[in-house]
Amino acid sequence: EFDTVQTEALAEAGDTGFAIPAATEEAPADAATVPAAADPYASVAVADAEPESITKWKAEFEARIAAKGAESEKALAALQEKAQAEMAEWQAGYEKKLAENQKANQEAQ
């Protein structure tokens, strides 16, 4: 267990207390030049490769999603057109009724 004097001395010296082993040999510049036996993660890369069935499913899934998206956009556009038509009809009815009420009020005076 370190006491505060030892901890402060290590901090002043720039030592974190962890020893990092020096590289004994120079690392290759290109990862492709590392032999498979020397690469401990080579089996992980092979295991991460996606099976063809999953790749095919993903492509089909993306196509289905794109089709559903286009269909929903088309339905939304139709709803917006219908809403605009209904609003125009309501506005016309409102203005007609307002004009009738104004005329009736003027006649009543």
PDB file of C-alpha atoms in Angstrom:
ATOM      1  CA  GLU A   1       0.000   0.000   0.000  1.00  0.00           C
ATOM      2  CA  PHE A   2       1.359   3.381  -1.002  1.00  0.00           C
ATOM      3  CA  ASP A   3       1.370   6.263   1.350  1.00  0.00           C
ATOM      4  CA  THR A   4       0.896   9.842   0.210  1.00  0.00           C
ATOM      5  CA  VAL A   5       4.638  10.590   0.052  1.00  0.00           C
ATOM      6  CA  GLN A   6       5.275   7.697  -2.316  1.00  0.00           C
ATOM      7  CA  THR A   7       2.230   8.597  -4.445  1.00  0.00           C
ATOM      8  CA  GLU A   8       3.365  12.227  -4.734  1.00  0.00           C
ATOM      9  CA  ALA A   9       6.891  11.128  -5.638  1.00  0.00           C
ATOM     10  CA  LEU A  10       5.548   8.881  -8.417  1.00  0.00           C
ATOM     11  CA  ALA A  11       3.299  11.666  -9.710  1.00  0.00           C
ATOM     12  CA  GLU A  12       6.217  14.104  -9.840  1.00  0.00           C
ATOM     13  CA  ALA A  13       8.325  11.570 -11.702  1.00  0.00           C
ATOM     14  CA  GLY A  14       5.518  11.004 -14.198  1.00  0.00           C
ATOM     15  CA  ASP A  15       5.235   7.342 -13.249  1.00  0.00           C
ATOM     16  CA  THR A  16       1.703   5.979 -13.077  1.00  0.00           C
ATOM     17  CA  GLY A  17       2.759   2.803 -11.334  1.00  0.00           C
ATOM     18  CA  PHE A  18       1.888   0.654 -14.333  1.00  0.00           C
ATOM     19  CA  ALA A  19       4.656  -0.994 -16.287  1.00  0.00           C
ATOM     20  CA  ILE A  20       4.094  -1.134 -20.035  1.00  0.00           C
ATOM     21  CA  PRO A  21       6.234  -3.785 -21.696  1.00  0.00           C
ATOM     22  CA  ALA A  22       8.330  -2.520 -24.564  1.00  0.00           C
ATOM     23  CA  ALA A  23       7.762  -4.014 -27.994  1.00  0.00           C
ATOM     24  CA  THR A  24      10.378  -6.622 -28.692  1.00  0.00           C
ATOM     25  CA  GLU A  25       9.948  -6.575 -32.425  1.00  0.00           C
ATOM     26  CA  GLU A  26       8.816  -3.959 -34.866  1.00  0.00           C
ATOM     27  CA  ALA A  27       5.148  -4.156 -35.853  1.00  0.00           C
ATOM     28  CA  PRO A  28       4.474  -4.499 -39.592  1.00  0.00           C
ATOM     29  CA  ALA A  29       3.202  -1.373 -41.327  1.00  0.00           C
ATOM     30  CA  ASP A  30       0.397  -3.199 -43.131  1.00  0.00           C
ATOM     31  CA  ALA A  31      -2.056  -5.448 -41.291  1.00  0.00           C
ATOM     32  CA  ALA A  32      -2.328  -7.613 -44.406  1.00  0.00           C
ATOM     33  CA  THR A  33       1.292  -8.660 -43.968  1.00  0.00           C
ATOM     34  CA  VAL A  34       0.601 -10.201 -40.549  1.00  0.00           C
ATOM     35  CA  PRO A  35       0.509 -13.983 -40.843  1.00  0.00           C
ATOM     36  CA  ALA A  36      -2.737 -15.585 -39.667  1.00  0.00           C
ATOM     37  CA  ALA A  37      -0.927 -17.513 -36.940  1.00  0.00           C
ATOM     38  CA  ALA A  38       0.483 -14.278 -35.512  1.00  0.00           C
ATOM     39  CA  ASP A  39      -2.888 -12.489 -35.595  1.00  0.00           C
ATOM     40  CA  PRO A  40      -4.866 -13.566 -32.526  1.00  0.00           C
ATOM     41  CA  TYR A  41      -8.034 -11.969 -33.933  1.00  0.00           C
ATOM     42  CA  ALA A  42      -8.043 -13.788 -37.287  1.00  0.00           C
ATOM     43  CA  SER A  43     -10.685 -16.262 -36.099  1.00  0.00           C
ATOM     44  CA  VAL A  44     -12.870 -13.388 -34.903  1.00  0.00           C
ATOM     45  CA  ALA A  45     -12.796 -11.783 -38.367  1.00  0.00           C
ATOM     46  CA  VAL A  46     -13.902 -15.059 -39.926  1.00  0.00           C
ATOM     47  CA  ALA A  47     -16.652 -15.470 -37.310  1.00  0.00           C
ATOM     48  CA  ASP A  48     -17.859 -11.921 -38.004  1.00  0.00           C
ATOM     49  CA  ALA A  49     -18.446 -12.703 -41.690  1.00  0.00           C
ATOM     50  CA  GLU A  50     -22.171 -12.607 -42.439  1.00  0.00           C
ATOM     51  CA  PRO A  51     -23.835 -15.724 -43.865  1.00  0.00           C
ATOM     52  CA  GLU A  52     -25.375 -15.398 -47.320  1.00  0.00           C
ATOM     53  CA  SER A  53     -28.875 -16.104 -46.005  1.00  0.00           C
ATOM     54  CA  ILE A  54     -28.664 -13.124 -43.638  1.00  0.00           C
ATOM     55  CA  THR A  55     -27.309 -10.873 -46.380  1.00  0.00           C
ATOM     56  CA  LYS A  56     -30.193 -11.941 -48.655  1.00  0.00           C
ATOM     57  CA  TRP A  57     -32.735 -11.375 -45.863  1.00  0.00           C
ATOM     58  CA  LYS A  58     -31.354  -7.889 -45.187  1.00  0.00           C
ATOM     59  CA  ALA A  59     -31.689  -6.944 -48.868  1.00  0.00           C
ATOM     60  CA  GLU A  60     -35.271  -8.245 -48.985  1.00  0.00           C
ATOM     61  CA  PHE A  61     -36.080  -6.471 -45.725  1.00  0.00           C
ATOM     62  CA  GLU A  62     -34.754  -3.153 -47.038  1.00  0.00           C
ATOM     63  CA  ALA A  63     -36.843  -3.590 -50.211  1.00  0.00           C
ATOM     64  CA  ARG A  64     -39.989  -4.301 -48.155  1.00  0.00           C
ATOM     65  CA  ILE A  65     -39.354  -1.290 -45.938  1.00  0.00           C
ATOM     66  CA  ALA A  66     -38.804   0.962 -48.967  1.00  0.00           C
ATOM     67  CA  ALA A  67     -42.069  -0.273 -50.541  1.00  0.00           C
ATOM     68  CA  LYS A  68     -43.988   0.321 -47.312  1.00  0.00           C
ATOM     69  CA  GLY A  69     -42.454   3.790 -47.030  1.00  0.00           C
ATOM     70  CA  ALA A  70     -43.527   4.699 -50.565  1.00  0.00           C
ATOM     71  CA  GLU A  71     -47.015   3.323 -49.904  1.00  0.00           C
ATOM     72  CA  SER A  72     -47.380   5.329 -46.704  1.00  0.00           C
ATOM     73  CA  GLU A  73     -46.195   8.513 -48.424  1.00  0.00           C
ATOM     74  CA  LYS A  74     -48.804   7.961 -51.149  1.00  0.00           C
ATOM     75  CA  ALA A  75     -51.538   7.415 -48.524  1.00  0.00           C
ATOM     76  CA  LEU A  76     -50.442  10.541 -46.655  1.00  0.00           C
ATOM     77  CA  ALA A  77     -50.593  12.620 -49.844  1.00  0.00           C
ATOM     78  CA  ALA A  78     -54.123  11.324 -50.526  1.00  0.00           C
ATOM     79  CA  LEU A  79     -55.204  12.219 -46.980  1.00  0.00           C
ATOM     80  CA  GLN A  80     -53.755  15.707 -47.341  1.00  0.00           C
ATOM     81  CA  GLU A  81     -55.623  16.268 -50.599  1.00  0.00           C
ATOM     82  CA  LYS A  82     -58.866  15.054 -49.003  1.00  0.00           C
ATOM     83  CA  ALA A  83     -58.322  17.319 -45.994  1.00  0.00           C
ATOM     84  CA  GLN A  84     -57.688  20.331 -48.223  1.00  0.00           C
ATOM     85  CA  ALA A  85     -60.889  19.623 -50.173  1.00  0.00           C
ATOM     86  CA  GLU A  86     -62.899  19.283 -46.950  1.00  0.00           C
ATOM     87  CA  MET A  87     -61.411  22.507 -45.574  1.00  0.00           C
ATOM     88  CA  ALA A  88     -62.266  24.377 -48.780  1.00  0.00           C
ATOM     89  CA  GLU A  89     -65.836  23.013 -48.612  1.00  0.00           C
ATOM     90  CA  TRP A  90     -66.182  23.988 -44.954  1.00  0.00           C
ATOM     91  CA  GLN A  91     -64.771  27.468 -45.619  1.00  0.00           C
ATOM     92  CA  ALA A  92     -67.236  28.011 -48.472  1.00  0.00           C
ATOM     93  CA  GLY A  93     -70.155  26.911 -46.281  1.00  0.00           C
ATOM     94  CA  TYR A  94     -68.969  29.107 -43.422  1.00  0.00           C
ATOM     95  CA  GLU A  95     -68.647  32.168 -45.629  1.00  0.00           C
ATOM     96  CA  LYS A  96     -72.097  31.528 -47.164  1.00  0.00           C
ATOM     97  CA  LYS A  97     -73.709  31.179 -43.723  1.00  0.00           C
ATOM     98  CA  LEU A  98     -71.853  34.278 -42.458  1.00  0.00           C
ATOM     99  CA  ALA A  99     -73.104  36.327 -45.425  1.00  0.00           C
ATOM    100  CA  GLU A 100     -76.667  35.088 -44.849  1.00  0.00           C
ATOM    101  CA  ASN A 101     -76.470  35.992 -41.134  1.00  0.00           C
ATOM    102  CA  GLN A 102     -75.065  39.428 -41.915  1.00  0.00           C
ATOM    103  CA  LYS A 103     -77.835  40.069 -44.447  1.00  0.00           C
ATOM    104  CA  ALA A 104     -80.495  38.877 -41.967  1.00  0.00           C
ATOM    105  CA  ASN A 105     -79.064  41.130 -39.231  1.00  0.00           C
ATOM    106  CA  GLN A 106     -79.067  44.169 -41.539  1.00  0.00           C
ATOM    107  CA  GLU A 107     -82.666  43.514 -42.527  1.00  0.00           C
ATOM    108  CA  ALA A 108     -83.646  43.140 -38.878  1.00  0.00           C
ATOM    109  CA  GLN A 109     -82.324  46.612 -38.023  1.00  0.00           C
TER     110      GLN A 109
END
